[in-house]
Backbone as numpy.savetxt, mean C-alpha at the origin, in Angstrom:
# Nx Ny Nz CAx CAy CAz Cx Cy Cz
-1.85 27.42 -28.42 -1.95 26.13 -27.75 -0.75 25.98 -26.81
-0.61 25.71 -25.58 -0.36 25.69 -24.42 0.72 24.37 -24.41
-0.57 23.42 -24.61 -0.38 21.81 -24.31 -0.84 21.18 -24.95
-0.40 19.66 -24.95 -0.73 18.18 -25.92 -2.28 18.38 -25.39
-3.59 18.24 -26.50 -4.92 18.50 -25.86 -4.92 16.75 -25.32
-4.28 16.20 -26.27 -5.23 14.37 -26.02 -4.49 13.79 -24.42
-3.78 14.45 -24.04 -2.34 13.71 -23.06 -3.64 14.33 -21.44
-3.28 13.59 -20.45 -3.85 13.48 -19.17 -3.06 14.98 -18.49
-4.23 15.97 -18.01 -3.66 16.75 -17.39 -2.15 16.71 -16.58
-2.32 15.83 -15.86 -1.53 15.32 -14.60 0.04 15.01 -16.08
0.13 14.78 -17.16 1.08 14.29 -17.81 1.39 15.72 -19.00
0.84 16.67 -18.76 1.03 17.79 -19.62 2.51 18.45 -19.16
2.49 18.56 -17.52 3.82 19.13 -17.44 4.83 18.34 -17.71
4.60 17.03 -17.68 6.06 16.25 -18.18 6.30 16.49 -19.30
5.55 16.45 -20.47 5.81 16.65 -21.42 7.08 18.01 -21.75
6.38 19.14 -21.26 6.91 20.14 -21.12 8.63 19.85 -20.60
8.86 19.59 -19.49 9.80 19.08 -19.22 10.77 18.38 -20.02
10.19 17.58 -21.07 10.80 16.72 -21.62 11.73 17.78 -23.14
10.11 18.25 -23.10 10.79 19.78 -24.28 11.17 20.91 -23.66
12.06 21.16 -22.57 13.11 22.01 -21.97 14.31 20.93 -22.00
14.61 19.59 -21.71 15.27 18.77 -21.52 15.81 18.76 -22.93
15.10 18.79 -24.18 15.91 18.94 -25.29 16.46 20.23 -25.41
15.55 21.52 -25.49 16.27 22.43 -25.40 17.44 22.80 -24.75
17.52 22.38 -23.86 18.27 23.07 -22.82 20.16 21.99 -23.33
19.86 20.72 -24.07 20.68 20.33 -24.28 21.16 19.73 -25.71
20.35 20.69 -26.41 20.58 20.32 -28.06 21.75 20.37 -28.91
22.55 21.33 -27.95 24.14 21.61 -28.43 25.15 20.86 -28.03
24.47 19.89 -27.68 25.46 18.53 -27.00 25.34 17.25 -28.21
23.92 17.05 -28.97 23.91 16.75 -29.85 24.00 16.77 -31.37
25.05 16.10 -32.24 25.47 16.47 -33.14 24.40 16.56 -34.07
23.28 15.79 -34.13 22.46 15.76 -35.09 22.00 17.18 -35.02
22.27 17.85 -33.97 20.91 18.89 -33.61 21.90 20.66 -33.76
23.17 20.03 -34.56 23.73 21.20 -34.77 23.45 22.51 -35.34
24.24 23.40 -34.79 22.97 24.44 -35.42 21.75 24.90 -34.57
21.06 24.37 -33.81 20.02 24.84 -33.24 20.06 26.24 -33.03
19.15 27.19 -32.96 19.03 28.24 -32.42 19.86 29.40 -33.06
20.66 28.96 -34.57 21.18 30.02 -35.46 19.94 31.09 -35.92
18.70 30.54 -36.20 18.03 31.32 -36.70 16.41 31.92 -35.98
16.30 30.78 -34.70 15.34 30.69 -34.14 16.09 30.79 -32.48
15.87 31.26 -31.65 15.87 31.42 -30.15 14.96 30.33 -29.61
15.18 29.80 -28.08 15.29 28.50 -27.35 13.51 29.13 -27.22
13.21 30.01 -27.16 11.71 30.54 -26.81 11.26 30.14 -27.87
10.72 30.66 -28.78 10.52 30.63 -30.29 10.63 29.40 -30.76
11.94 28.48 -30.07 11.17 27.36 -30.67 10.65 26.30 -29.99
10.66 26.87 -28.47 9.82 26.23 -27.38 8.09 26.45 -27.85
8.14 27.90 -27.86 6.55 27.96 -28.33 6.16 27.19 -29.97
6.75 27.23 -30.80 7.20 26.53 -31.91 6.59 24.89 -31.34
7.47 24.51 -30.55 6.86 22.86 -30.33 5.43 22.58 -29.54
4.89 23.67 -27.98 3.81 23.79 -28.01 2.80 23.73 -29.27
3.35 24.39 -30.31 1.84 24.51 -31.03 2.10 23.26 -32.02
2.63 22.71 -31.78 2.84 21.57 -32.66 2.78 20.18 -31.82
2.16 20.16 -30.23 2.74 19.06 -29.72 1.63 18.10 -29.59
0.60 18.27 -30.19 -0.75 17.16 -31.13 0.34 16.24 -31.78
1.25 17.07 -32.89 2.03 16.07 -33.65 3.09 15.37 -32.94
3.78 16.07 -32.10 4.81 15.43 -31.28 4.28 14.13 -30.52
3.27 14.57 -29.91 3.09 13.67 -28.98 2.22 12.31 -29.56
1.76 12.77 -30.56 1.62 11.13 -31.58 2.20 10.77 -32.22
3.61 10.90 -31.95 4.85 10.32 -32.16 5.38 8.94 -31.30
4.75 9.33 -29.78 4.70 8.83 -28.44 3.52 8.26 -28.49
2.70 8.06 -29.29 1.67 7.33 -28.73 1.03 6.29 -28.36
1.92 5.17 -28.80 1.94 3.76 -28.12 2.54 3.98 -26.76
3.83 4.24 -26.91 4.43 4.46 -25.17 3.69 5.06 -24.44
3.06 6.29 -24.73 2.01 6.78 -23.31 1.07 5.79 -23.43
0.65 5.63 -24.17 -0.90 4.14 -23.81 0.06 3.16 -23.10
0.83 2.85 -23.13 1.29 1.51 -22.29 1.52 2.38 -21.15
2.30 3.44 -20.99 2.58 4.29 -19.35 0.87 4.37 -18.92
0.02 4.94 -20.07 -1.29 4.89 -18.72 -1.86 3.68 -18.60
-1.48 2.78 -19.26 -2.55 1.17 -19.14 -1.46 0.96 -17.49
-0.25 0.74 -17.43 0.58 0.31 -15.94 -0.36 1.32 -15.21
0.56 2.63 -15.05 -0.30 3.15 -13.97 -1.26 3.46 -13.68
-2.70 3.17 -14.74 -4.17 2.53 -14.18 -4.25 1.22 -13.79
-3.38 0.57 -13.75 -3.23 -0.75 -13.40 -2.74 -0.94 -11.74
-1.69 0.51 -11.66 -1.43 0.01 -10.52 -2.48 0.89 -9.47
-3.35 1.78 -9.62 -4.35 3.08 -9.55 -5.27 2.19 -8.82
-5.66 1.63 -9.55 -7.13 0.65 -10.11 -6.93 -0.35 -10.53
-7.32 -1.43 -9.75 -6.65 -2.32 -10.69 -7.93 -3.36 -10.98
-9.12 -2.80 -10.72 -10.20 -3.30 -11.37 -11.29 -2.24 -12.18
-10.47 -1.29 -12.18 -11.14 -0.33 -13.05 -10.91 -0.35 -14.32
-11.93 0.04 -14.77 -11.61 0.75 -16.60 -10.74 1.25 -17.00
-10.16 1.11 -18.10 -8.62 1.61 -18.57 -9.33 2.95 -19.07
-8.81 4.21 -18.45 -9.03 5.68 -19.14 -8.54 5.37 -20.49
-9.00 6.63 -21.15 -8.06 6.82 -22.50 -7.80 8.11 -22.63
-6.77 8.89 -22.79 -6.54 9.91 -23.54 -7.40 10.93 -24.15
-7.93 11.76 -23.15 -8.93 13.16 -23.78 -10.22 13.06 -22.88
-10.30 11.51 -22.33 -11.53 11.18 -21.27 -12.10 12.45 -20.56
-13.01 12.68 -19.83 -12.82 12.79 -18.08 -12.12 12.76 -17.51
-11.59 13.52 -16.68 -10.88 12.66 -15.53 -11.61 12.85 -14.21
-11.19 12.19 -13.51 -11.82 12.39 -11.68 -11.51 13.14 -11.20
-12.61 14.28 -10.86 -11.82 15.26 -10.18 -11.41 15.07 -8.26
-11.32 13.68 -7.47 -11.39 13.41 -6.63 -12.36 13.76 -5.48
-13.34 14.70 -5.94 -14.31 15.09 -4.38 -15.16 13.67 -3.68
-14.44 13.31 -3.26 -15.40 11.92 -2.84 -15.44 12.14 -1.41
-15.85 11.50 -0.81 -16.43 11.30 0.74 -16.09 10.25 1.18
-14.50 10.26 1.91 -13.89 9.46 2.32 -14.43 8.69 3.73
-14.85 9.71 4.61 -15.15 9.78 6.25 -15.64 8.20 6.30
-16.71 7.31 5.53 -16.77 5.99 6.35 -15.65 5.35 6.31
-14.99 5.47 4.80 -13.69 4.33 5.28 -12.63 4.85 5.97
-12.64 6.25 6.39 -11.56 6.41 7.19 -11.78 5.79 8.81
-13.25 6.03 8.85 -13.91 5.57 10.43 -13.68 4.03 10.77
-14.12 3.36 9.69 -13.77 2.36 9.58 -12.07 1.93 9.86
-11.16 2.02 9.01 -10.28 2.36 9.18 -9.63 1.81 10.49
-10.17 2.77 11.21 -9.67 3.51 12.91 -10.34 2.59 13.79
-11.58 1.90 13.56 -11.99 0.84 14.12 -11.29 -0.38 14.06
-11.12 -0.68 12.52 -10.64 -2.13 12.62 -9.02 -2.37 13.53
-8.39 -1.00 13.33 -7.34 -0.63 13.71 -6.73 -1.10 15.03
-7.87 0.05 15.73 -8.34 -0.39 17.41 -8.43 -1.84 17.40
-9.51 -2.59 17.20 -9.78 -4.04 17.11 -8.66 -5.17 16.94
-7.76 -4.63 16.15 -6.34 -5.13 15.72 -5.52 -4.89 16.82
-5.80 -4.45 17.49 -4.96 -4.16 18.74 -5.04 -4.79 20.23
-6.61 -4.45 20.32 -7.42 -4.94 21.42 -7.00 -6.68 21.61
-7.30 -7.08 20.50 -7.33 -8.44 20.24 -6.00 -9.41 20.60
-5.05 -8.96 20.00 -3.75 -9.34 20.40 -3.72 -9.33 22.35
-3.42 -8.12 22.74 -3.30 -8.23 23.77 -4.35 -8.86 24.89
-5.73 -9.03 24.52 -6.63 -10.44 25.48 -5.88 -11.39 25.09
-5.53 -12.02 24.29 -5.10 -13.19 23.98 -3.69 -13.46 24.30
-3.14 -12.64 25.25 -1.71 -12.82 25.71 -1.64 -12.44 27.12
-2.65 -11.42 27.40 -3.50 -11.32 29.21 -4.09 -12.67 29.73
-5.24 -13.15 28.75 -6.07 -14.20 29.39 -5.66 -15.15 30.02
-4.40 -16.15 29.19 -3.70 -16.93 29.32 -3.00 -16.43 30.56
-2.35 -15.36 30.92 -0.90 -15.13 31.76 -2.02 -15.33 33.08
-3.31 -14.13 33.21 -4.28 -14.14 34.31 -4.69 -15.44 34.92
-5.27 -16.09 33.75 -5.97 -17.88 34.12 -4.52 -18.79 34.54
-3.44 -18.50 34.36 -2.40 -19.52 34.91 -2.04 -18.83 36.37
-1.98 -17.56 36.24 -1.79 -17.42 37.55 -2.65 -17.50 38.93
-4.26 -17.82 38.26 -5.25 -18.18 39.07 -5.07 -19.27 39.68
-4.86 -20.29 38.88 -4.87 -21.41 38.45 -3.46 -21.84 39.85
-2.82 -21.57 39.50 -1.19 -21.86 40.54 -1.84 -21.08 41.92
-2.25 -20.50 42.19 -3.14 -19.80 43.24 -4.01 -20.99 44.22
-5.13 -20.64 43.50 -5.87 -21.76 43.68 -5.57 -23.31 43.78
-4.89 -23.66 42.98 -4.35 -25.16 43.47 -3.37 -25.57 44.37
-2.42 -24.25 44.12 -1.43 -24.40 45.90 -2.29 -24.12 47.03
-3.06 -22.85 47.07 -3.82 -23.25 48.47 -4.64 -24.50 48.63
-5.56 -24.87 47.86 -6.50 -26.00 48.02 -5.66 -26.83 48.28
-4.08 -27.44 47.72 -3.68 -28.90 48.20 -3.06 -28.69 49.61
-2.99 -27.59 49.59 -2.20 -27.18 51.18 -3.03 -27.19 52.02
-4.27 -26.78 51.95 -5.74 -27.52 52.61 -5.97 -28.14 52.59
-6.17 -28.75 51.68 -6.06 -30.24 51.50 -5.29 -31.24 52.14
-4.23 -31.03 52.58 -3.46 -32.11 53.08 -3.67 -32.04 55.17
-4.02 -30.89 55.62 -4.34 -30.61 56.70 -5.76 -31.39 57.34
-5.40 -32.04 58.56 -6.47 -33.04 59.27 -6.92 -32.89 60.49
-8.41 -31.95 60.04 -9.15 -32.39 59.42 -9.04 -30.96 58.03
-9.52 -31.46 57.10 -9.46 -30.21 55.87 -10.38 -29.28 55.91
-10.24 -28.20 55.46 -11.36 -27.43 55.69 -12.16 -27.66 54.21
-13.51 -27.41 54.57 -14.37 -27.47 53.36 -14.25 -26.66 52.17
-13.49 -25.77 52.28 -13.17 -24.62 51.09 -12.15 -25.33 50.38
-11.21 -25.97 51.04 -10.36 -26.68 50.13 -10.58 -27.18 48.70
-11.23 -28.84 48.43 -11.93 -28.76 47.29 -12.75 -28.24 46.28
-13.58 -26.99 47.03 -14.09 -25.93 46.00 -12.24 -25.07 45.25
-11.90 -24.97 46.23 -10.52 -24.41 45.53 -9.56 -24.58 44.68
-9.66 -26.64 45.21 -8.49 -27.55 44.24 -9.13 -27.24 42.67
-11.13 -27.33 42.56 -11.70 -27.50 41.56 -11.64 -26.42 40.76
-11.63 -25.07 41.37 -11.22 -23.98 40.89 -9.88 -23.77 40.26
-9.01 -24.52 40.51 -7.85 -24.47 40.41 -7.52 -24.67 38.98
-8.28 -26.09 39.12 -8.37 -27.18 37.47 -8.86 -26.27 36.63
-10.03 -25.63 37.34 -10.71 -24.53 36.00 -10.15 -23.65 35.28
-9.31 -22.92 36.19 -8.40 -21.78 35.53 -7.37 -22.66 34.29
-6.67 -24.05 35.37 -5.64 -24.07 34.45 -6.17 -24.64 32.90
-7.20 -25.37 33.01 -8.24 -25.69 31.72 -8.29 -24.12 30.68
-8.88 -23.34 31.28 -8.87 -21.86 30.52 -7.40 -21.32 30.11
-6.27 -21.90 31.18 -5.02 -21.11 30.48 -4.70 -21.83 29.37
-4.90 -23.24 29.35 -4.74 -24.06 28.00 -5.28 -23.91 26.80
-6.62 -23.37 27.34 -7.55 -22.82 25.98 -6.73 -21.60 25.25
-6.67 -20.79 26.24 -5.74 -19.26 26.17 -4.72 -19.95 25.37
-4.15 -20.39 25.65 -2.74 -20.78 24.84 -2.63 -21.27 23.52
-3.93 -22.03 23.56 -4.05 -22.87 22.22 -4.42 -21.49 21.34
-5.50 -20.78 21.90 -6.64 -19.82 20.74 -4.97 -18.94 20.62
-4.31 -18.37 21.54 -2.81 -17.66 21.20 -2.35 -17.81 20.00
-1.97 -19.72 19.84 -1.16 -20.34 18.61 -2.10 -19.95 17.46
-3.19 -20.32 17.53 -3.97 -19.94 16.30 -4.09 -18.55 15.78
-4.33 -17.76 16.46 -3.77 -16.40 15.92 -2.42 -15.91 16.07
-1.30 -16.46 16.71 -0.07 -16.23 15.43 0.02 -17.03 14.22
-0.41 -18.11 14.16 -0.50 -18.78 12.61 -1.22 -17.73 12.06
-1.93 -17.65 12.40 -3.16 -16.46 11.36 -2.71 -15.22 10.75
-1.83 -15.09 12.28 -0.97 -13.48 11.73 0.09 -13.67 10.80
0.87 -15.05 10.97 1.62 -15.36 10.07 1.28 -15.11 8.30
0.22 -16.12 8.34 -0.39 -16.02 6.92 -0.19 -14.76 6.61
-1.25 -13.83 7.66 -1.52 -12.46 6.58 -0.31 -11.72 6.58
0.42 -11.92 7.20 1.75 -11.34 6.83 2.84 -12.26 5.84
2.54 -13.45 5.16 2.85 -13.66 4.45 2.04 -12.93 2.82
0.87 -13.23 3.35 0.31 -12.53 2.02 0.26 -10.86 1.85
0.64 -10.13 2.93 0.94 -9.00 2.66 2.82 -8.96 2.23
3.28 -9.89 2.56 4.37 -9.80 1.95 4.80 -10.17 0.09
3.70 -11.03 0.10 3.73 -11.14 -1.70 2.86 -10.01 -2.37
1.70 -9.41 -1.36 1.01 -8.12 -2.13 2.10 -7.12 -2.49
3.43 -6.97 -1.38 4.18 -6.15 -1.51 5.48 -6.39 -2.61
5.52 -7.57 -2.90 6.56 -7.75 -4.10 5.46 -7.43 -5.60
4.34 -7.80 -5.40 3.30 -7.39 -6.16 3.26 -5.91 -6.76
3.41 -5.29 -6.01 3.27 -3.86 -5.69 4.48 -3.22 -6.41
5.51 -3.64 -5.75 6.37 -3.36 -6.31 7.18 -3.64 -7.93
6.79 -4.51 -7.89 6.95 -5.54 -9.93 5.91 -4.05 -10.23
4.68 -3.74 -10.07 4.13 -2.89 -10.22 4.56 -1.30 -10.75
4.94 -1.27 -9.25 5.85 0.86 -9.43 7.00 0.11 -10.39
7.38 -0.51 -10.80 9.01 -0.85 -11.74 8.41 -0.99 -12.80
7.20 -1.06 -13.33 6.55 -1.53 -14.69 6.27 0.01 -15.18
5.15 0.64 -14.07 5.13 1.66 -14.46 6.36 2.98 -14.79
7.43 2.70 -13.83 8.54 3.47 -14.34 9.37 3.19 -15.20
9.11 2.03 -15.70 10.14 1.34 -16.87 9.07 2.14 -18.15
7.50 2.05 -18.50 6.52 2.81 -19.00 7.13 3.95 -19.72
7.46 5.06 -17.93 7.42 5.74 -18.07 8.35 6.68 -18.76
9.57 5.87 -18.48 10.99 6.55 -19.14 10.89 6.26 -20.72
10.07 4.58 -21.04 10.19 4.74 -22.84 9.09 5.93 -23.52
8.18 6.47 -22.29 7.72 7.65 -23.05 8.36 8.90 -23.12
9.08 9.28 -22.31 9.82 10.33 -22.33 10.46 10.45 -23.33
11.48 9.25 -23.28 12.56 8.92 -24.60 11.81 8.96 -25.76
10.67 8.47 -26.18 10.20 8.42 -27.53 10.30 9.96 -27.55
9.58 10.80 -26.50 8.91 12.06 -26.56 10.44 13.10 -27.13
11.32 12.60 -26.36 12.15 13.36 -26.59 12.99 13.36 -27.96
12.88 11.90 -28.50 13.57 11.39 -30.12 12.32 12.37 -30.84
């Protein structure tokens, strides 16, 4: 026997690790005096392999709490694995949500910048059009293009106001979601600190 059979592939080499980590420093501990008078660091490495069913249900509350966090932080509406399960072997078929992805992406982009063009374009129409028309306007006799121009004028600056307003509303908007991506991210993080806090009381059990 190799490895712990009940422990998650992905968690077999730690284990291992954890039993070189004693070996490698057993003569530092007094309890553990003596080591290796009668048995070699091999011998009783393979020695704990075939025994690490028992070792490792020694640990076996601490790894159930290390895999309940990091299926938690994995999945966090999935089923809690257990120990000896299945596991996923990942072949999935990513390609729509990556396409997706790359769309909304684009779109996220596009969007911002109309809404900071429209406005700058329609005001500068707008100042265009209403300086020539009143400057026609004031000339006697006026020419008839004038008032189509002054009216044009009003139109643009009507649209740069719109522009400006729909602007404010999507930085509020952006605000939000960057507020709430900012609490997903303290989220996230309470998260990776749960699971590594997990993870070290399994080691430590593993290693007592």
């Amino acid at each position: 026997m190799k490895s712990a059979p009940h422990l998650f592939a992905e968690d077999r080499p730690e284990f291992e690790r954890v039993l070189d980590e004693v070996l490698r420093t057993a003569d530092r501990r007094p309890d553990l005096k003596g080591i290796g008078e009668r048995l070699t660091a091999e011998q009783l490495r393979a020695m704990a392999l075939s025994a690490s069913a028992a070792i490792t249900a020694c640990a076996a509350a601490e790894y159930q709490d290390y895999v309940v966090a990091r299926t938690r932080l994995r999945e966090p509406t999935a089923p809690l694995p257990m120990p000896g399960a299945p596991e996923d072997d990942g072949d999935h078929d990513h390609s729509a949500g990556f396409t997706g992805a790359v769309l909304d992406a684009s779109g996220a982009g596009l969007v911002p910048m109309l809404a900071v063009l429209a406005p700058v374009l329609a005001g500068t129409a707008a100042i265009i059009f209403l300086l020539v028309g009143y400057v026609l306007h004031v000339l006697d006799p006026a020419p008839s293009i004038a008032q189509p121009m002054i009216t044009a004028g009003w139109f643009f600056a009507a649209l740069t106001a719109a522009g400006i307003l729909l602007a404010a509303v999507g930085l509020l908007i952006t605000a939000l979601r960057n507020g709430s991506s900012a609490i997903r991210g303290e989220a996230l993080a309470e998260q990776l600190e749960e699971v590594d806090r997990a993870r070290q009381a399994w080691r430590q059990a593993l290693l007592e």
